[in-house]
XYZ file of N, CA, C and O in Angstrom:
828
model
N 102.718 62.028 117.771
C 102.404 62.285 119.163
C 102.061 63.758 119.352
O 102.242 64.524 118.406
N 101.528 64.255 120.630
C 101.378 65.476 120.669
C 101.963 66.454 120.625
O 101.665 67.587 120.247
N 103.287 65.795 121.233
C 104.849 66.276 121.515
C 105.514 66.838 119.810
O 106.236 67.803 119.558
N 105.055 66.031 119.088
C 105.399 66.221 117.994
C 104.590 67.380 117.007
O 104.997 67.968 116.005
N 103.689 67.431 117.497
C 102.611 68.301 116.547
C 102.861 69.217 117.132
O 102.733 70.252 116.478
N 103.229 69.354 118.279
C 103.016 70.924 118.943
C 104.948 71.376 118.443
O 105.300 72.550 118.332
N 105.586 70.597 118.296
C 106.924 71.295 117.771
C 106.948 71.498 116.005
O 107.769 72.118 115.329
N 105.891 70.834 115.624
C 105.889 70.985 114.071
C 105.207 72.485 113.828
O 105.463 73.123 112.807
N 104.152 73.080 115.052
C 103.421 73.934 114.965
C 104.355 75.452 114.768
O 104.459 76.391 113.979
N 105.034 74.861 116.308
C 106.385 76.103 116.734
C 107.126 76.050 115.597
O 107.408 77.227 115.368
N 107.788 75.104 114.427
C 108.541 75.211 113.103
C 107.767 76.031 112.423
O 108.453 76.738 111.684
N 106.315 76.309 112.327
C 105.422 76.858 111.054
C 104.846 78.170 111.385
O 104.361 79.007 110.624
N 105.015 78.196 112.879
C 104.529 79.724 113.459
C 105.823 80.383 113.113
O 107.005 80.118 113.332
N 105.026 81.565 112.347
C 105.743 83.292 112.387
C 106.221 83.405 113.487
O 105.255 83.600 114.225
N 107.189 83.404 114.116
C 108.214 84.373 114.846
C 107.888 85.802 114.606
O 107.674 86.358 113.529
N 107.890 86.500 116.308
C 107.642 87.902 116.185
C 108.902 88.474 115.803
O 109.076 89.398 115.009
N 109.807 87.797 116.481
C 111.270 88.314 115.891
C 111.401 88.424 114.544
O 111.531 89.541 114.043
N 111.389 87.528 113.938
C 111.167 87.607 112.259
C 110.498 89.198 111.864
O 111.115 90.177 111.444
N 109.470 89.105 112.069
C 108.438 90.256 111.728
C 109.614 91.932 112.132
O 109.990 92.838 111.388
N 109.806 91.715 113.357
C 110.350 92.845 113.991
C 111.949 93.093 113.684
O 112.730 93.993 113.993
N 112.049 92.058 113.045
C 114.161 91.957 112.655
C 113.615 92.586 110.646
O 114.400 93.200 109.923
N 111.970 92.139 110.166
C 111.694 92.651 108.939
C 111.935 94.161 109.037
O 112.814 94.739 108.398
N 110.859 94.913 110.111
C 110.685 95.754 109.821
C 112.095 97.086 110.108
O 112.147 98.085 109.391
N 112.899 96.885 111.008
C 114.715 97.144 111.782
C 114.756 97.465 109.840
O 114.580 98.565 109.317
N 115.086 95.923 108.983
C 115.675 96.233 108.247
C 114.889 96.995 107.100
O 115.630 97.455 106.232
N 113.585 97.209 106.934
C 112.979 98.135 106.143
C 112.953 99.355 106.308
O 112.866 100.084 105.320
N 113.038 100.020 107.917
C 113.545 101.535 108.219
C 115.020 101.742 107.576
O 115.286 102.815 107.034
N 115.859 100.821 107.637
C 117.225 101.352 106.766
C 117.443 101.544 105.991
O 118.506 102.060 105.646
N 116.339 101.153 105.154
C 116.391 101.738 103.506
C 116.400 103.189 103.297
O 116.831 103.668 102.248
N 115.801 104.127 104.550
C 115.718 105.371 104.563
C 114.245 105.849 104.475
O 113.248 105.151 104.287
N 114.320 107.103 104.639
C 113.302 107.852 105.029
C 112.575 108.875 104.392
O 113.315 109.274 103.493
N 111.206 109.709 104.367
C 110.716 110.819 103.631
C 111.350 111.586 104.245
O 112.022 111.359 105.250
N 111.217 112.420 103.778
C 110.954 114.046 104.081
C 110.374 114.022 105.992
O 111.112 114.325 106.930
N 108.907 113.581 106.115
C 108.374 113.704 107.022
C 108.897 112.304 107.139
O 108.046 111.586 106.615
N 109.788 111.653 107.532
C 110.300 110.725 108.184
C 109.848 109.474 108.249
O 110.263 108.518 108.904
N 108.962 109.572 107.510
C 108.313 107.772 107.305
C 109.407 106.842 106.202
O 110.119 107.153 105.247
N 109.130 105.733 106.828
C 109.881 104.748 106.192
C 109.365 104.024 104.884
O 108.148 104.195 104.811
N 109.839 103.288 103.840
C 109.197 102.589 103.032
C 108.302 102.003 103.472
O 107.195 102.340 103.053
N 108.373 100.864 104.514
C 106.999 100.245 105.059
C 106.093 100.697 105.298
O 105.014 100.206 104.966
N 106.247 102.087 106.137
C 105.527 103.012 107.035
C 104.570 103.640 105.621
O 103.392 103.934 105.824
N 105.015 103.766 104.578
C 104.306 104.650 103.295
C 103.322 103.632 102.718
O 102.299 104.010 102.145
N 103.727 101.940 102.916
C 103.043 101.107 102.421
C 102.066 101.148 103.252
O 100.956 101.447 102.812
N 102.221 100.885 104.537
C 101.128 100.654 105.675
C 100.018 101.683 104.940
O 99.031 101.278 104.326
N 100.361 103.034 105.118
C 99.140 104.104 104.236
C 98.999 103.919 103.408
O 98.144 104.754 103.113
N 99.237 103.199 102.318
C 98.736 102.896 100.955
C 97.353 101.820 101.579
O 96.298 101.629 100.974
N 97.585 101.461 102.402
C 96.694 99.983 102.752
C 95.503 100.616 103.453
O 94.322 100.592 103.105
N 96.069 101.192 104.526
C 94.870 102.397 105.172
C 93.931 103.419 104.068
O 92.730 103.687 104.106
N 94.664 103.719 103.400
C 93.424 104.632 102.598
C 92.648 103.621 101.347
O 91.559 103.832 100.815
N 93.406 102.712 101.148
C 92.111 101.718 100.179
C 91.321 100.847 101.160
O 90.505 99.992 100.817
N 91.716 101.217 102.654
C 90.782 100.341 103.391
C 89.577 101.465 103.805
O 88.448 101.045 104.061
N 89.886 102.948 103.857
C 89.331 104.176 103.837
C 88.267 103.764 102.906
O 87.113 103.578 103.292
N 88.671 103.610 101.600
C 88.094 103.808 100.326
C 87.104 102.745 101.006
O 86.171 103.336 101.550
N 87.047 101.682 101.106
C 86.029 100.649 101.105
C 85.071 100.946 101.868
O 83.911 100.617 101.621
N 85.545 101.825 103.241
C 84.780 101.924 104.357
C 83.638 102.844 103.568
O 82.458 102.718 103.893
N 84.078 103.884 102.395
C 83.131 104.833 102.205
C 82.431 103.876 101.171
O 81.480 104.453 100.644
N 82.535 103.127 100.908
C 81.539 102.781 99.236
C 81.075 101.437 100.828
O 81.826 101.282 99.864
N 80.923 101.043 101.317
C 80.277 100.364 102.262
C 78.825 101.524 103.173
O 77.605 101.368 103.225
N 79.893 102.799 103.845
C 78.835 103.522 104.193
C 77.667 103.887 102.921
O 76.493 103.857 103.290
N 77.945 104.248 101.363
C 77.110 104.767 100.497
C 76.134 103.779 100.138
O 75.000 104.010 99.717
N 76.886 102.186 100.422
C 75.435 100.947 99.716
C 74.863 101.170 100.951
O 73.636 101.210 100.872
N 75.504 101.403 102.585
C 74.127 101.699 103.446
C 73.811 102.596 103.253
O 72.716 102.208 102.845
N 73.744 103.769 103.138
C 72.862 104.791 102.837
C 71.572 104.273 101.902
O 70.387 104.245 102.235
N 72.127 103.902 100.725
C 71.375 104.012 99.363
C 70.455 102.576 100.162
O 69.229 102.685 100.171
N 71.058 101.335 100.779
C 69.774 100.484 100.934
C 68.838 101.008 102.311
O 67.841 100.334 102.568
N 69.120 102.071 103.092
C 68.384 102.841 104.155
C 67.423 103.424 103.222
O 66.221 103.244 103.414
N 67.802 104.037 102.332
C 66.677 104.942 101.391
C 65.443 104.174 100.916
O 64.272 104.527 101.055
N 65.946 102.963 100.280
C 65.218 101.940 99.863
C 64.281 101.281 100.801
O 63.094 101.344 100.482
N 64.557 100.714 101.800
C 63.442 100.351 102.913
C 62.485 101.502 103.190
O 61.301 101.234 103.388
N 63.000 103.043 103.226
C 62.114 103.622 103.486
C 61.073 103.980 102.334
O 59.863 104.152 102.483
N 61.525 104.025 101.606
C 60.926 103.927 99.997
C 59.953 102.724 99.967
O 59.067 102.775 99.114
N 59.984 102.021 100.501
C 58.929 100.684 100.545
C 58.036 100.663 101.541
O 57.063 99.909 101.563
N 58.345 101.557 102.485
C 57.227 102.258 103.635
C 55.972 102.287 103.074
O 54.949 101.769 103.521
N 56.123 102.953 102.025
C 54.646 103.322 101.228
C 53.893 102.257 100.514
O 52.687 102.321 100.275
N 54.542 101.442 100.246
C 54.247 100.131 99.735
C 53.724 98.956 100.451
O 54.394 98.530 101.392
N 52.265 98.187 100.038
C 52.110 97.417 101.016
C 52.654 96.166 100.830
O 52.664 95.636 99.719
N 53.309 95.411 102.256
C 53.896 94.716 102.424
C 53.831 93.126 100.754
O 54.391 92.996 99.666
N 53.196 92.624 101.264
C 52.908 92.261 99.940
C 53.010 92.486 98.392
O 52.907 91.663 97.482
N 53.220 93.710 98.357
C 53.378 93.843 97.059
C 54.995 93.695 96.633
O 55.357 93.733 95.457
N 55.733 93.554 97.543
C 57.656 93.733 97.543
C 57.032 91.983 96.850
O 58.091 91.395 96.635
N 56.596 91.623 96.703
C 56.749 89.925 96.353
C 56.790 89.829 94.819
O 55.759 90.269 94.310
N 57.877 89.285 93.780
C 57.600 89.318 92.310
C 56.161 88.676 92.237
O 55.278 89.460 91.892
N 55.887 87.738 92.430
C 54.233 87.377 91.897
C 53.533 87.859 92.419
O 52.460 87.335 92.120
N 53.322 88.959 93.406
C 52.025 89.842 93.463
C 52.491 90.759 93.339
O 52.020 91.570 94.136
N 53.524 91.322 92.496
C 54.023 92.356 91.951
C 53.293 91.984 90.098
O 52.501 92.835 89.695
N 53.514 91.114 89.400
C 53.212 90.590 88.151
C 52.090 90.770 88.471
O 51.664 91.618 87.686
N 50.886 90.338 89.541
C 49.502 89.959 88.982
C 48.736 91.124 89.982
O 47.691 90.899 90.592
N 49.491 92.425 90.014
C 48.390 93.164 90.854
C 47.506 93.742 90.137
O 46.491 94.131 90.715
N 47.649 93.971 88.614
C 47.189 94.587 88.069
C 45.901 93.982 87.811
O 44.890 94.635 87.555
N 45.952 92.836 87.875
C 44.945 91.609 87.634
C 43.971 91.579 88.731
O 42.753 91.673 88.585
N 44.740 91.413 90.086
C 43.723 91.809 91.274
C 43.352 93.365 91.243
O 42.368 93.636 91.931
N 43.892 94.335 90.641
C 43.146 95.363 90.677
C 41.575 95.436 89.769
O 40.609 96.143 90.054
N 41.685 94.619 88.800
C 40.706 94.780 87.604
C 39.426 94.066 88.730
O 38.386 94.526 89.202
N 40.179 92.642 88.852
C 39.072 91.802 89.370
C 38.164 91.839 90.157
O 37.083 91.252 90.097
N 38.829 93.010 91.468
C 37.965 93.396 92.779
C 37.073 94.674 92.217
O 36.113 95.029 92.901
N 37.391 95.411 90.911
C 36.551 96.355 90.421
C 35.434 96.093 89.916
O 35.327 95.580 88.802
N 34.204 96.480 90.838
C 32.385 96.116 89.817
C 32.793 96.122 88.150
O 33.542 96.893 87.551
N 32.002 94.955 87.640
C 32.016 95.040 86.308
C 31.383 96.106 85.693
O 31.712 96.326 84.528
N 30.419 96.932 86.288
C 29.770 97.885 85.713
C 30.795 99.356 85.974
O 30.474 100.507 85.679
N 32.375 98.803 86.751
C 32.921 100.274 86.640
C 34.212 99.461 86.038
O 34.732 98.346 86.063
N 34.446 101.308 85.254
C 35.561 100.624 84.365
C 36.514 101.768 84.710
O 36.276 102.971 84.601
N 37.749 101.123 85.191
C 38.910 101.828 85.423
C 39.840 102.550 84.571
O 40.350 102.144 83.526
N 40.029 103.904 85.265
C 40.352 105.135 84.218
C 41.460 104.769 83.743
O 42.073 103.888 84.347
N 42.190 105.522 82.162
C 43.447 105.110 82.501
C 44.457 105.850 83.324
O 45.594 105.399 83.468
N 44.010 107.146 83.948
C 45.000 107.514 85.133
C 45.271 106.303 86.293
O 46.373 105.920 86.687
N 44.015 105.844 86.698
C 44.305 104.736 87.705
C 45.519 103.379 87.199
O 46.540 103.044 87.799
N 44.939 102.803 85.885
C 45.766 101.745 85.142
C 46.996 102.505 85.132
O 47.736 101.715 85.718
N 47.667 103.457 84.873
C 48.843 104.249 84.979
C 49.671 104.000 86.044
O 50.860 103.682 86.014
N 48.815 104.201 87.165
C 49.375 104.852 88.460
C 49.869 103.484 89.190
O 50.916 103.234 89.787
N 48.374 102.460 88.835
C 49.408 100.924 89.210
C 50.451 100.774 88.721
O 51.383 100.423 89.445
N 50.623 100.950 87.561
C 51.700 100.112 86.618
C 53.136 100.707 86.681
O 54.217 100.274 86.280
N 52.630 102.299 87.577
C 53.802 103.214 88.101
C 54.438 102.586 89.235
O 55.659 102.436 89.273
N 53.410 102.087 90.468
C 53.662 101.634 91.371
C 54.554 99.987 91.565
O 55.380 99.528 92.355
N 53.749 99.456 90.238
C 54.943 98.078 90.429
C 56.557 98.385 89.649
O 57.533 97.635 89.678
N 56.443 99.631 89.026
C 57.801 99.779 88.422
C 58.771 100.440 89.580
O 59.976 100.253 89.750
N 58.058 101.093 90.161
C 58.770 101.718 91.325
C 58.960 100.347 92.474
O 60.158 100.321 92.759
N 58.560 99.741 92.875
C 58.755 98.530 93.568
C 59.685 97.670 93.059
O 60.611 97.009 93.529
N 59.100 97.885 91.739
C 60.505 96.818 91.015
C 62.026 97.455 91.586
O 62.938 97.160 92.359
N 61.690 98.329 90.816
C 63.113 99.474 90.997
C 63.559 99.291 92.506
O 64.560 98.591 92.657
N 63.072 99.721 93.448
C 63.684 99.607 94.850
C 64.256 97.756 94.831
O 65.434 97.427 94.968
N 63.397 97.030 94.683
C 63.906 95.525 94.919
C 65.041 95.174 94.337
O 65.899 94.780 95.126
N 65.356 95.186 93.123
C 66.614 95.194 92.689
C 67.499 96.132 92.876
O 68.662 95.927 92.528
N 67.046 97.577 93.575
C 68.378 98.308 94.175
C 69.052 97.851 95.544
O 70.075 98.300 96.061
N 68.139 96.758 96.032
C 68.793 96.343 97.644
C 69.191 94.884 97.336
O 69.918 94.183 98.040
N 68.593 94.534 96.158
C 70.046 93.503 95.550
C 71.510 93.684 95.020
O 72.458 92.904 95.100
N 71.421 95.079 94.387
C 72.374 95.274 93.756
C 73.525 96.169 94.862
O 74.565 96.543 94.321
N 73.391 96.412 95.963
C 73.442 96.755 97.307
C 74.561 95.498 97.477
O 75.760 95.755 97.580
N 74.165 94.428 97.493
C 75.081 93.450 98.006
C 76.137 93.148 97.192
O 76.801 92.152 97.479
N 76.410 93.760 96.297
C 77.198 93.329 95.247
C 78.488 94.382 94.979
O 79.209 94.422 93.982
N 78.547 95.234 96.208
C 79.256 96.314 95.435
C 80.799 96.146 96.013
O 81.702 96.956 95.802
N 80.930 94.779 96.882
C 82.402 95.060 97.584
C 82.502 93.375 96.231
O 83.347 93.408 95.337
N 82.041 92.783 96.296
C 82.197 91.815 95.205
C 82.565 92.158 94.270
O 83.581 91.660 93.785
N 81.736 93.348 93.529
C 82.296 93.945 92.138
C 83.440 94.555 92.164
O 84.222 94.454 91.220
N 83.695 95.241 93.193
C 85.583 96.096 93.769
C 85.803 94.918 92.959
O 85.688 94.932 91.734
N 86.241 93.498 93.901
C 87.570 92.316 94.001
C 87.086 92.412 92.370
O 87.622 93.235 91.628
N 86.163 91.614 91.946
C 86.267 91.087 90.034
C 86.812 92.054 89.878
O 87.957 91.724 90.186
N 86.872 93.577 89.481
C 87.052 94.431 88.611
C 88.483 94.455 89.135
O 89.284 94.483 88.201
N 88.933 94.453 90.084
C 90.752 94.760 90.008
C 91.601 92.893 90.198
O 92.793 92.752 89.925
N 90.963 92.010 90.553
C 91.235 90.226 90.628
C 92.683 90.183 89.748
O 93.890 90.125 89.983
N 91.684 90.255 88.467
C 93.154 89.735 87.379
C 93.885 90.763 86.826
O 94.720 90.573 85.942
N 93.537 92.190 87.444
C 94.620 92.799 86.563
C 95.614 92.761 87.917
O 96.761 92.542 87.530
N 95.560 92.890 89.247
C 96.563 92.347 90.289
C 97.206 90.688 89.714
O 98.389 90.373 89.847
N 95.980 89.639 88.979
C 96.919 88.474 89.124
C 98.644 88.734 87.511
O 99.719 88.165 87.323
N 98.015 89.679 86.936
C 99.146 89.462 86.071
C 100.018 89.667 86.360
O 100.292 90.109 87.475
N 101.289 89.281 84.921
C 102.429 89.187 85.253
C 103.188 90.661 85.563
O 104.335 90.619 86.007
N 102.449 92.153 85.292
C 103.156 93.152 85.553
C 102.859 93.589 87.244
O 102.949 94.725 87.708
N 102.539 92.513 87.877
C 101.977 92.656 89.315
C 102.434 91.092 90.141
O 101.854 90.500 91.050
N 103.869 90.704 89.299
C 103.988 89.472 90.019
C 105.069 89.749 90.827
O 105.569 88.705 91.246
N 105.831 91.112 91.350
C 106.006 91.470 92.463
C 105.650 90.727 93.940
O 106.237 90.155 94.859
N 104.182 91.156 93.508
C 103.155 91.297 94.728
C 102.769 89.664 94.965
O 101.695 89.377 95.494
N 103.744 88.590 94.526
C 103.197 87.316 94.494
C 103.966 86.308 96.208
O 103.848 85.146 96.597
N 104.644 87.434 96.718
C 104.948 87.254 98.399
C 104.257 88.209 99.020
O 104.343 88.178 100.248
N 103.642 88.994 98.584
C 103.163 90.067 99.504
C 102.839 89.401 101.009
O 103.625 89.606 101.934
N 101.809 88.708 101.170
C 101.554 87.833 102.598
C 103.062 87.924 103.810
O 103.245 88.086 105.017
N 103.764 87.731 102.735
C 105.563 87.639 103.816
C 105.226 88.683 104.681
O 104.638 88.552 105.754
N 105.701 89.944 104.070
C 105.501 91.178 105.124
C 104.128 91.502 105.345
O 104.106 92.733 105.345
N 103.049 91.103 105.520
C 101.735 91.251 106.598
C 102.563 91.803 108.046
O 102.696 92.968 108.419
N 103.076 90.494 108.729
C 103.449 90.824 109.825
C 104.403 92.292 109.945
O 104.119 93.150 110.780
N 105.295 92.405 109.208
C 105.782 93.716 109.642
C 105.048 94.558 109.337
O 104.884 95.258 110.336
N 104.361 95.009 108.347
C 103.260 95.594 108.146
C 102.591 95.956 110.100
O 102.878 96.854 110.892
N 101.755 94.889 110.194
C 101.098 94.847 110.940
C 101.911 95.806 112.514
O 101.592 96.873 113.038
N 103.154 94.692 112.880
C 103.576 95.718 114.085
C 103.757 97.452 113.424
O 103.563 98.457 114.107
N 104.075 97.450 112.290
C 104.174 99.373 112.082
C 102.992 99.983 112.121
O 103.002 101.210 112.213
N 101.830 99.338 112.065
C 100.091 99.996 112.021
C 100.426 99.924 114.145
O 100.452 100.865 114.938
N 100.663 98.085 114.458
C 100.861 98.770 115.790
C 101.279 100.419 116.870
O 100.612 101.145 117.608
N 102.823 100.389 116.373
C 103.613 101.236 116.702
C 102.818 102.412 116.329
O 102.663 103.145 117.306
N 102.120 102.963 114.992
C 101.363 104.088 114.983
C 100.611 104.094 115.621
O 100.556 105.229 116.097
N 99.480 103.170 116.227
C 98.246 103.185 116.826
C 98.497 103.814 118.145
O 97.930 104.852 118.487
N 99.675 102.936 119.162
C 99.916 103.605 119.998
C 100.534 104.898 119.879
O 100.461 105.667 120.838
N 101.234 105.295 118.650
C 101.926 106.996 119.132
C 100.396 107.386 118.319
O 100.630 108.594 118.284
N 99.507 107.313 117.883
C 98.807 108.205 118.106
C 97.667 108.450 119.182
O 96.972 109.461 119.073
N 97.435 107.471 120.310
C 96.928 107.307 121.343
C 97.731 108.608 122.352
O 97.113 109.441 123.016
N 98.945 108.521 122.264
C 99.887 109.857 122.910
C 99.075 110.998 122.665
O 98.464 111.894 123.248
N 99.323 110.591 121.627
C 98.885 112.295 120.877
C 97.588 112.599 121.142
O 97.332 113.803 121.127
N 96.563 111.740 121.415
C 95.399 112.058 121.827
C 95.396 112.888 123.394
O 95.210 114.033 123.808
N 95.666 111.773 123.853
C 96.145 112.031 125.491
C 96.707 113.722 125.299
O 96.274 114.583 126.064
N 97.329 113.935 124.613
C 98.537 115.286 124.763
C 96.978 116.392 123.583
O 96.800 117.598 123.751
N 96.647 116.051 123.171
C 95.553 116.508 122.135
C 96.149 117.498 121.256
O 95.771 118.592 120.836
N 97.777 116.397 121.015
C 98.115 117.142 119.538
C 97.497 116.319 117.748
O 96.851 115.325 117.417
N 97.920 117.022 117.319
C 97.467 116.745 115.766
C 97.894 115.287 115.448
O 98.823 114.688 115.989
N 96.853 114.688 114.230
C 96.782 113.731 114.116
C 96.847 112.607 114.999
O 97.427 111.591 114.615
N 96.184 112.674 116.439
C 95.539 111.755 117.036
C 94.405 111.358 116.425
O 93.683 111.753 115.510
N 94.476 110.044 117.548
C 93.544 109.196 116.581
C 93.180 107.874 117.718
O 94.129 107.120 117.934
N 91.813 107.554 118.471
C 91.893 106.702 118.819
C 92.043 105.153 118.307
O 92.693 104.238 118.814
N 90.972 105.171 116.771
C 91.660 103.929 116.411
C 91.001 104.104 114.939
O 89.974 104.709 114.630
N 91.975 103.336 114.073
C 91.706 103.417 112.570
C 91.461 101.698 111.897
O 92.320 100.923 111.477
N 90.314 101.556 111.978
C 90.325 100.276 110.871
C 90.454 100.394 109.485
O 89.504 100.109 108.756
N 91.587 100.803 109.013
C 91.088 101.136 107.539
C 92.543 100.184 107.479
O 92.386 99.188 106.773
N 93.596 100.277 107.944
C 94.493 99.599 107.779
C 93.980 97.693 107.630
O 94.327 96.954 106.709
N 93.240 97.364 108.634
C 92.580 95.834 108.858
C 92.087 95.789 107.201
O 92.699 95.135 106.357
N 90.915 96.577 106.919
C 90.452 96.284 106.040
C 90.708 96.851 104.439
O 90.036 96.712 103.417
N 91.567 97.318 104.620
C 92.727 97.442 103.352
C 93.434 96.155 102.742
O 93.494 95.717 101.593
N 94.042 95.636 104.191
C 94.672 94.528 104.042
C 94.063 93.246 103.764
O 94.569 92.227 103.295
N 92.709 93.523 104.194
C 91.557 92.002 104.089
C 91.750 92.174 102.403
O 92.374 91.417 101.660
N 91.174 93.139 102.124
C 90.813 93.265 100.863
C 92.435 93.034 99.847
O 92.682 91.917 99.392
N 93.141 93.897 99.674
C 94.694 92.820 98.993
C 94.922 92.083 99.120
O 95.440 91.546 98.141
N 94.797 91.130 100.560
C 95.091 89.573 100.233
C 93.946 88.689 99.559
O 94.129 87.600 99.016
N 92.463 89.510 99.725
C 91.837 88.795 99.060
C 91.820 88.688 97.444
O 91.519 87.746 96.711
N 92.341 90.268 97.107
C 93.095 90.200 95.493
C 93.745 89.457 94.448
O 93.573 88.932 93.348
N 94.872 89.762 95.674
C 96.258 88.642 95.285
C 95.587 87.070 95.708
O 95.897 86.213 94.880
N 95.056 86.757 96.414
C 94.314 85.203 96.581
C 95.427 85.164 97.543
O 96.470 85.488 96.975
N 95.544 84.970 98.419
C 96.394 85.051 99.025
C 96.380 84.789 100.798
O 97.204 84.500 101.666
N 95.321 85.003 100.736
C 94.281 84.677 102.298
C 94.756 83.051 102.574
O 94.800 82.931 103.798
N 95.143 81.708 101.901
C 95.566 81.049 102.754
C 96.688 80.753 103.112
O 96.999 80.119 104.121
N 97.716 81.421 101.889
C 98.826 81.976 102.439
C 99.115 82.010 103.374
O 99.636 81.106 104.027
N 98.705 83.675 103.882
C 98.741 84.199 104.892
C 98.617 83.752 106.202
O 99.421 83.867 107.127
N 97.313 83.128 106.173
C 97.058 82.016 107.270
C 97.828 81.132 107.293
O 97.984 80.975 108.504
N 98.555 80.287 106.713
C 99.213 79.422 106.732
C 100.536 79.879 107.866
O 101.450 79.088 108.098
């Protein structure tokens, strides 16, 4: 019945209490120097590899901005592999048989489809660079000297309210326009996208 699904739901939903009775008992473990807590040090571990991503995301846009403009010069048509292969062919063909093409010219084509080449597979290889992150770190997170990290999903939520609790004290601090304000930081979100997508762990989490 409905009655029933909606109390099976309330059994499987996270409790904020849970989350917030996690994080009570992770400040008691104690504190830095500058007063952050164990969690509070994890939360920044998560923020600056979500940092990290944000910059190798801004550099494939840069590098595929360069590339479109790099193809400015290029006519439309020619970005195509088969009239990239056979321009050289339409170059000969539209030339009078009684003129015969220098080899600076034969050069300068054969420059031009390598350079075309080159840009086309740099705005492929563009898409590949948050893909290549996950393979290259996947299985050395799935081993066994990283099977720690095989609940990680548990504390998301406390995690999450301590990125809260900072967001707003550094909204203060804006307001007051002391140091380390900050209106808002996604690096924490996408730190965390990216480790659960590591650990595999994304339906976990959801769950």
């Amino acid at each position: 019945s409905a009655e029933q699904a909606r109390a099976s739901q309330q059994t499987t939903r996270y409790a904020f209490e849970r989350a917030e009775a996690v994080l009570k008992d992770m400040r008691r473990l104690g504190a830095s120097a500058h007063g952050a807590s164990v969690l509070d040090r994890f939360r920044l571990l998560l923020t600056e590899i979500g940092h990290a991503m944000g910059w190798v995301r801004l550099v494939r846009a840069a590098m595929q901005h360069h590339c479109v403009e790099a193809t400015e010069a290029v006519a439309a048509n020619a970005l195509a592999s088969k009239a990239r292969s056979t321009a050289s062919a339409r170059l000969i063909a539209a030339t009078p048989h009684d003129v015969r093409l220098s080899r600076a010219t034969l050069a300068a084509t054969a420059n031009v489809e390598e350079v075309v080449s080159q840009v086309e597979e740099s705005l492929k290889a563009g898409d590949l660079y948050l893909h290549s992150l996950g393979a290259v770190f996947a299985d050395e997170m799935a081993s066994a000297k990283h099977a720690h990290l095989n609940r990680f999903f548990v504390i998301v939520p406390a995690l999450t309210l301590s990125f809260v609790e900072q967001m707003l004290v550094a909204k203060e601090k804006l307001a007051k326009r002391a140091r380390d304000a900050a209106f808002c930081d996604d690096g924490f979100a996408v730190g965390l996208a990216y480790v659960l997508r590591l650990l595999r762990q994304d339906a976990d989490f959801a769950a």
